[in-house]
Amino acid sequence: MSETAVACNICGSSYTLPEDEAGGNLPHVLLCSHIFCSTCLRALQSPQNLITCPECQMDTRIEEEVDGLEVDSRIIGLIYTARMNTKKGHSGDRCKSQRFKSPPSSAAVHTQENAEGRPDVVKVLDEALGKATENLSQLDKLHKTLSSGIHAQLRKERTRIIREIDEAVDKAKSTLQKRRSTLVSKLSDVDLLFTDGRKECKRIEERIKELQTAIQKARHVRQVPSLETYCNLDKILETLHIPVDAESYDMSSMSLHSGLRCSLQMDSLVDMFIQFTVEPFQHVVKSGVEVWDSSSQSVRGNADPIPKKKNTRRPSFIEEIVEDTDTSSEIVEIAHVFLAHSSPGPEPRRNERHKALRRHRRQHFDRPLTPQPKLVHYVMATHIVNPGHFYVRYMMEQKSGQKLTKKVNEFCSGDSSLFTFSDEIKTGSMLFIYWKEDMWCRVTVTELFQKECFQSVTKCRASDVSRLCVYFQDFGFSKGVSIPSDGNLTVLNECLRRPDAATLAEMNGWAPLAIKCSLKDIIPADLLRGWSLEAADEMRSLLGSEAVEMQVFGEDGDTLLVDLKKTPMVSLREHLVFMELARFYSPIVVPGSAPLLFYPSVRPALNVEGNAMVSHVNTPSDFYVQLVENMEYLLLHSKLQDCYNRPQAHSEFQVYCPSLSQACVACYDQEWCRVQVIGFPGGRMVEVRYVDFGYRKTLSVKDLRQIKDEFFALPEMALWCSLNDVVSPQEKWSDEACVVFKELVEHKLITVVAKKLVPGTRPVPVCLYEIGDDCTGASIGEILVRNGLAVSSKQSQIKDAQPLEMTVWDPPFEDEPLSVVLTPPPASEELKPSLILPTCVKDIKVRVTHVTSPGNIYVQLLQFDSQLKRIHDTLKGLFSKSEPQEMLWEAEMFCAANNTGVWERGKVCSVSTNGVVEVLRCDFGNKVNLHVNNLRPLSPDLIGSFLLECNLSGVRPAGGRSTWTATACDFISHYLTGAMAVMTIKDPSAMPVLVSLFCSNRAGQNVSFADFLISEGLALKERKAASIFETVFSEQCVLSEKIPEPQRITSPPQTPPTPTPRINPPPERVQTHSYPPPELPPCGHTLMSISAISEQGVIYAMTHQAVCEFDRLRERLQQHIKTLPRQKNYNWKGVLGCAVMGTDMFWYRGQVQEVIGGHVKVQYVDQGLVESIPVCHVYPMVLCEDVPQLCVPCQINGVIPIGKGWQWDAVVLMKELLLGRSVNVHIIEHPEDPCSCVKVEIMVDGMALSKIMVHHQYASFDPAIGSQEDYVVKPPVPDLDDWDLNTVGLEEPQPVLGVYKELQIPKVRKHFPVKVKHIRAPNEVFLCVLDKTLCEQEQEESLEEALECVNENIENLSLLTDFPIECPCVAEYSDGKYYRAKLLGFSQLTPSVKLLVRHVDFGSDDILPTQKLRQLPASLHHFPCAAVYVKLAGFKPTNVCLESERIPYRPEWSMRAMMEMIDLLNGELTAVVTATEPQLTVLLYNAEGTLVHRPLVEKGLADYA
């Protein structure tokens, strides 16, 4: 490894260390943990001393210069190691070259002389081998004895401990039987006891391996004495003669005892815990190794006398510092401790036994993950660092904590807990600290400082301790304790005590009472700054020192993932998120947690007078009224005041985190009213709607109160209304009209009459009348009209009665919408081509013609059979004897179709190239494929349809799906297609029309087909009751047959009862306009970014300013819609512009293209992309209307696509060439319509896109273009005799150059000198023949001279514009000069075109852009290739190779074989041709006449072939 092995990711420069004069290029670490060099960071530094990471865009603030940042020590160590290895490698290479390459070296000669000078090498080796065999046998015996002894002792220990565990469990009877398996699983710790024994076994194994290797080498040298030169014989002999010292191996592991005992704690029978008591054991000390004995701490031989009377006075030299948390100040009183760190330290490493006991106590948390009754756990927070790191204690362990405190106090009151001068304190050990009056706590030492030492130590004597940091196991926080130097242990024993062996074993049985927790799935609001102090303070103030409810979700290491709730508070997680102190990472949705909603307001019956009060007025078309007949609201209002005016209501009903649409109670004019949350403007404010009055207001969260269930009894009192038959004379109501209307209606009793039935999302049209003395008042609408403040809608151009509306995505078969008239036309009248609904919509006899699903059923009304027959007879008379006409049929054209000999009305859906047309049967609903000869043009007076599209009411898809299953569709199609049925129309205004179908069963009874689907399990019953509209509509239908029109007005239908809550309203009709068209750039050249390409070949491009505006627009859109709006049932016919939530959960502007099932096909207007998105992610609202569309639709100028449209493979090619790239666009012509496509010419790496499409035969040039010199090559001009043509001075045409000539090498079997130009693999090389006479290459000018001349005038050569395979050219090499090359193919197309070329005179390959390729001059073409590709014979890759590093493109060869072959190919070489077919094959010989691959085979890197 060299110093250049580690380089910067930006500039590629290697990291270097500072030398004597140079400053170096050090690797610095940013806050985001990315590493870059000093040079790049200085270039990225801003004037505000900020550095933005180029990879993650995170900012890092630097206080001084870049050199002040942290340096990555790992890379520095790698550079130092690489430098040392380089120095060692140089010396090693010199020795290696002297040993292997210098024939013969002095070292080898010296070794041979020594070998010859010895009397008998074979005899010495035989004696050494015999001794080594004895040693090996002895080592094997020791290894087997030690291994079997360890296993036997381990089994013995496990058997003994299991027997004691069984005896203890038997004493506890059946209540402790579950503990046996848990205790047995803890025996894995016993394996750690024999760690030293296993290390000794490993030492013996290494000694055996070393001896076996030496024996193998000695045997090879004995068989082949010449191998002595290549090995260190002295070292082998030394290894063979080393005796085996059995005493040097530690065999004491066979007699070790773990010291584990299992006993039953009689005083803890209430908790029923069995505890392991571990008695410390002593290690056997041999070979002078010094070890310590933990039991020596109980000896106090040199201890000073300590007064037995406890001194409870606090020393004056120890400061009292209160923890900065409110919780700790209430729970923890700190005495004579010093805060060592400003922030609490990390939790110390605990004993494994503690973790095991804690896991046992937590195991009931894992069980609620399965469906079980929810367990409620109450805890108390003891220490809070932040919402992701805090500690709690179980309230159920309060008695256990008191019992533990009592035991600790009893022990610390005795003299056995005092420190002596011989005692030592270690990090991780357990101590007792004096906390407050008569209370000691157990702590763990996390950091230890010795006197006159600034660095922390791991252990020191008790008399030398100056300061230590401890962690409170039962509370979760860390503190620092400062011990002054007084020469004795008096001060230390006043604040700290140590446990003896028995107490330590007992304390280890008590798991820490403080449990580390973290709030589940919330992260800081600002990820860069982390948790703020406000978040921790808010959490402390909310929890306090009271018991709270804790819900456990799981574990993350030693941390519980929880959520805390303070009754009646909502979740602590949700509260912190609402306070904008945190945000959800993956919020948990609890099933069934949807808030209760108010019942919708009761709508009055049509044409029924009622008294009401106007509660709120916005405009005459937008106001709210309250009906005064319902007196129950006065009682509810009185109860509201009594309930929420109580003193304790503020804390009892406080709302912490409201949700959208949540029902609450708020105050207005010092009275409590019912409200509903409708928005979050920001901060801690909410926007509410007063459901009983209609006005809206923005309030603080503190002003909201939770609503009790009893106040949901009444529906909303405010009814949303608008004046009927009155509209504003302008686009908006004037201020004067609003003021006059308020004066007429506010604070007055008026009469209200409802005139129309509308969906719940629209105001109810009503007429308002003043109440006079004679009970007859003037119409308020007429008063506004007389004063010129309003216009009657009957006189305006706006028609009140809308025709029956149909969805644009499923259009009817007629051009004009259906209209409902009172009576069907009689047969004697003129022919009507379209369906007219009858007056009564009950019990209509129909014929089902086509069924695709329960929501798409086509029927024919039997009463219109005569009309349909007349249509068919008319078509037959017109077209039965007609001949086919030459006509260009296109989609959406109406026609007369001959289907199986019957002439019918049809509509063309699609046309294929073979003359087959897909036709929709307008009077039957299905589609058929017919030939164009069976079609005739249809006159406009016959266009129409007698078909009615229906939707089966009262059912919905089964299985929780939003669409009908294929089984349900096939089932209903099988039973209904062609059947006679009785139909009742439920809602004629819907499209498809909502109906009920009744069919006869075998008993002759009419059965509802919807009920039949439900009984078969293919559908579910619709979750809604009959709407008021259906009730009133059916009643009016009956009354229209029995009662005359005047009588209906005086005798209206009875007022319907209070409607059932949450009735699904009909589809809400919304209408939005499209976004403004894009601003077209001026004609000429401009740089644009391609954002999308449609399936029709339309190219969407954005200018640089549009790209910047798009980033700003996206931020604005997120501010407009912060949450997903409530999903509603919309009628998408009039929707053009909309807001779309993309896959990245950001809002974008879009335009609706098509509705397909539950998805909407939307085009992103600012990018041009088209996607199918679920309906729930599309919102019919136009955002940022002031910003035009940012992408410009473009089309290629001057070409015509093949087949009258771009084919899919042509579109794929354009996407590969253009998507995501910035290209030069030449805008040629602007369209008349700003929304149409702009004609452009796009340049891709200097080539016109139109030329590329014509070259690939995806398009042809437009003949309408007058001049096409730039697009096509003109044919040669014919030579006419009568023309006087002058060709003087014309440029000669460039000759077309063919492929290069191959190098001709001698085919006879004789040696000829060669040189290796390039090596691809150990057996694949490019050769160059050195003897030019053999190849007949005598030229007037050499290739080198010709290349030198070409490089001097390289600018005169044209760039390469055509790229066929094997095309000759000159290519730039890494040295900046051009050499001959040929093209092998395209390497990449995006973001720029690059080609794979081969330098024919060297054999190497390279990937170059088109700018580095030039046309080959004719002066270089006649030279044959200087390098020829050959395969080397005589060897092949080895079958078994242990080398892990392989050649990527030749995995059968190792990299080591490649490097060795490169070394072997240096020097003088000769070749002999062995074969010419199928591949030129040669044998290579070195200067000594031996095959070059022989050393490769001898080293085991190759095999002979």
XYZ file of C-alpha atoms in Angstrom, residues 949-1189:
241
model
C -76.043 3.159 -17.934
C -76.880 2.070 -14.378
C -75.137 1.467 -11.063
C -76.534 -1.064 -8.622
C -77.386 0.793 -5.392
C -77.201 -0.435 -1.822
C -74.102 -2.631 -2.246
C -70.355 -2.186 -2.103
C -67.437 -4.520 -2.933
C -66.655 -7.249 -0.415
C -63.257 -7.914 1.151
C -62.497 -4.286 1.980
C -61.736 -3.492 -1.656
C -62.568 -0.265 -3.468
C -63.194 -2.054 -6.795
C -65.288 -5.060 -7.741
C -63.533 -8.401 -7.950
C -63.378 -10.369 -11.194
C -65.508 -13.083 -9.589
C -68.320 -10.637 -8.820
C -68.155 -9.161 -12.334
C -68.298 -12.581 -14.010
C -71.116 -13.684 -11.695
C -73.384 -10.714 -12.393
C -72.591 -10.797 -16.111
C -73.567 -14.477 -16.291
C -76.933 -13.955 -14.578
C -78.014 -10.548 -15.909
C -76.835 -10.335 -19.538
C -79.960 -10.666 -21.713
C -82.311 -10.976 -18.713
C -85.613 -9.129 -18.198
C -85.815 -7.147 -14.980
C -87.817 -4.564 -13.086
C -85.899 -1.384 -12.282
C -86.452 1.440 -9.803
C -84.375 4.591 -10.227
C -82.993 5.836 -6.908
C -81.120 8.937 -8.072
C -81.586 10.087 -11.696
C -79.062 12.900 -11.235
C -76.166 10.526 -10.646
C -74.144 9.120 -13.490
C -74.303 6.165 -13.823
C -77.890 6.253 -12.594
C -78.393 4.613 -9.190
C -81.011 1.865 -9.568
C -82.439 -1.224 -7.904
C -82.929 -4.311 -10.093
C -85.442 -7.080 -9.399
C -85.378 -10.381 -11.312
C -87.742 -13.360 -11.187
C -86.545 -16.514 -9.456
C -87.725 -20.062 -10.116
C -90.781 -19.495 -7.917
C -91.806 -16.510 -10.024
C -91.012 -13.967 -7.270
C -89.125 -10.760 -7.903
C -85.873 -10.828 -5.917
C -83.510 -7.889 -5.464
C -80.297 -8.686 -7.269
C -78.357 -6.600 -4.730
C -79.583 -8.876 -1.931
C -78.672 -11.879 -4.090
C -75.075 -10.636 -4.396
C -74.900 -10.100 -0.634
C -76.195 -13.619 0.052
C -73.544 -15.072 -2.267
C -70.788 -13.235 -0.370
C -69.756 -11.160 -3.397
C -70.935 -7.816 -1.997
C -71.615 -6.055 1.278
C -74.488 -3.840 2.225
C -73.864 -0.122 1.751
C -73.291 1.622 5.099
C -75.809 4.420 4.692
C -79.459 4.933 5.238
C -81.899 6.264 2.686
C -81.170 9.908 2.124
C -83.730 12.660 2.499
C -83.470 13.256 -1.221
C -84.657 9.723 -2.018
C -87.501 9.963 0.475
C -88.781 13.292 -0.759
C -88.219 12.343 -4.401
C -90.270 9.182 -4.066
C -93.020 11.024 -2.191
C -93.148 13.722 -4.819
C -93.296 11.019 -7.507
C -96.392 9.515 -5.882
C -97.984 12.896 -5.250
C -97.379 13.955 -8.828
C -99.754 11.189 -9.938
C -102.469 11.848 -7.360
C -102.443 15.537 -6.425
C -102.559 18.538 -8.798
C -99.712 21.019 -8.737
C -101.454 23.811 -6.681
C -102.548 21.312 -4.056
C -99.018 20.022 -3.680
C -97.832 23.435 -2.633
C -100.488 23.860 0.053
C -100.192 20.294 1.288
C -96.501 19.530 1.408
C -95.122 16.197 2.548
C -94.552 15.737 6.216
C -91.290 16.797 7.779
C -88.952 13.807 7.766
C -87.544 12.649 11.086
C -84.088 13.608 12.292
C -81.665 12.154 9.732
C -79.296 9.427 10.721
C -75.750 10.635 11.293
C -72.959 10.594 8.734
C -74.946 10.068 5.538
C -72.597 9.708 2.588
C -73.342 12.716 0.359
C -73.554 12.400 -3.412
C -70.450 13.275 -5.425
C -69.544 16.878 -4.871
C -69.489 18.850 -8.096
C -66.354 20.931 -8.279
C -64.949 22.854 -11.195
C -61.412 24.181 -11.572
C -59.724 25.914 -14.447
C -56.415 24.907 -15.922
C -53.137 26.534 -14.972
C -51.905 29.438 -17.115
C -49.820 28.403 -20.141
C -46.032 28.578 -19.966
C -44.031 31.632 -20.904
C -42.341 30.712 -24.178
C -38.674 31.666 -24.548
C -37.771 33.817 -27.579
C -36.805 32.247 -30.876
C -33.167 31.348 -31.151
C -30.677 29.210 -29.291
C -31.125 28.623 -25.573
C -29.940 26.083 -22.995
C -32.803 23.989 -21.606
C -33.162 20.952 -19.352
C -35.306 18.034 -20.557
C -37.687 17.001 -17.777
C -40.019 14.505 -19.468
C -40.938 12.873 -22.784
C -44.518 11.690 -23.289
C -45.584 8.477 -24.982
C -46.646 10.577 -27.991
C -43.109 11.939 -28.379
C -43.785 15.398 -26.922
C -40.601 16.736 -25.316
C -40.999 18.859 -22.153
C -38.123 21.245 -21.531
C -37.392 23.790 -18.800
C -35.162 26.823 -18.969
C -32.589 27.520 -16.271
C -34.845 30.183 -14.745
C -37.772 27.728 -14.729
C -35.689 25.149 -12.838
C -34.891 27.703 -10.137
C -38.515 28.848 -10.028
C -39.629 25.223 -9.636
C -37.621 24.863 -6.406
C -39.210 28.011 -4.985
C -42.649 26.910 -6.153
C -42.362 23.566 -4.403
C -41.657 25.297 -1.096
C -44.708 27.511 -1.587
C -46.921 24.513 -2.312
C -45.935 22.818 0.940
C -47.018 25.967 2.813
C -50.434 25.940 1.117
C -51.277 22.350 2.061
C -49.499 21.074 5.158
C -51.643 17.976 5.678
C -53.567 15.602 3.457
C -57.127 17.003 3.035
C -60.087 14.883 3.974
C -61.070 12.555 1.191
C -64.405 13.378 -0.418
C -66.439 11.938 -3.233
C -65.853 14.375 -6.092
C -67.382 14.555 -9.536
C -64.274 15.008 -11.681
C -65.982 16.213 -14.843
C -65.213 19.895 -14.414
C -61.794 19.446 -12.794
C -58.784 20.574 -14.839
C -56.186 22.039 -12.494
C -55.525 20.188 -9.255
C -52.989 19.599 -6.488
C -51.178 16.258 -6.489
C -49.241 14.509 -3.709
C -46.322 12.780 -5.400
C -44.510 9.618 -4.387
C -42.047 11.733 -2.376
C -44.986 13.016 -0.218
C -44.608 16.566 -1.597
C -47.401 18.557 -3.224
C -47.198 19.474 -6.908
C -49.429 21.181 -9.417
C -51.175 18.876 -11.872
C -53.854 18.601 -14.510
C -56.402 15.778 -14.585
C -56.247 13.690 -17.772
C -58.465 10.700 -17.078
C -60.142 8.764 -14.244
C -59.514 5.020 -14.278
C -61.258 3.168 -11.464
C -59.885 4.416 -8.165
C -56.954 6.201 -9.815
C -56.624 9.513 -11.600
C -54.288 9.975 -14.556
C -52.570 13.293 -13.831
C -49.922 15.304 -15.652
C -47.487 17.373 -13.591
C -47.824 20.734 -15.336
C -44.421 21.978 -14.177
C -42.467 18.918 -15.331
C -44.585 17.187 -17.967
C -44.598 13.782 -16.257
C -47.791 11.687 -16.424
C -48.701 9.272 -13.617
C -51.718 7.318 -12.381
C -52.286 8.370 -8.781
C -54.889 7.196 -6.224
C -57.864 9.501 -5.895
C -57.029 10.167 -2.243
C -53.786 11.890 -3.296
C -55.454 14.311 -5.739
C -57.147 17.483 -4.465
C -59.332 19.574 -6.835
C -57.830 22.944 -6.095
C -55.650 25.299 -8.150
C -52.551 26.516 -6.293
C -50.210 29.428 -7.072
C -52.233 30.694 -10.013
C -49.822 33.590 -10.474
C -47.082 31.202 -11.598
C -47.478 29.890 -15.182
C -46.566 26.363 -16.174
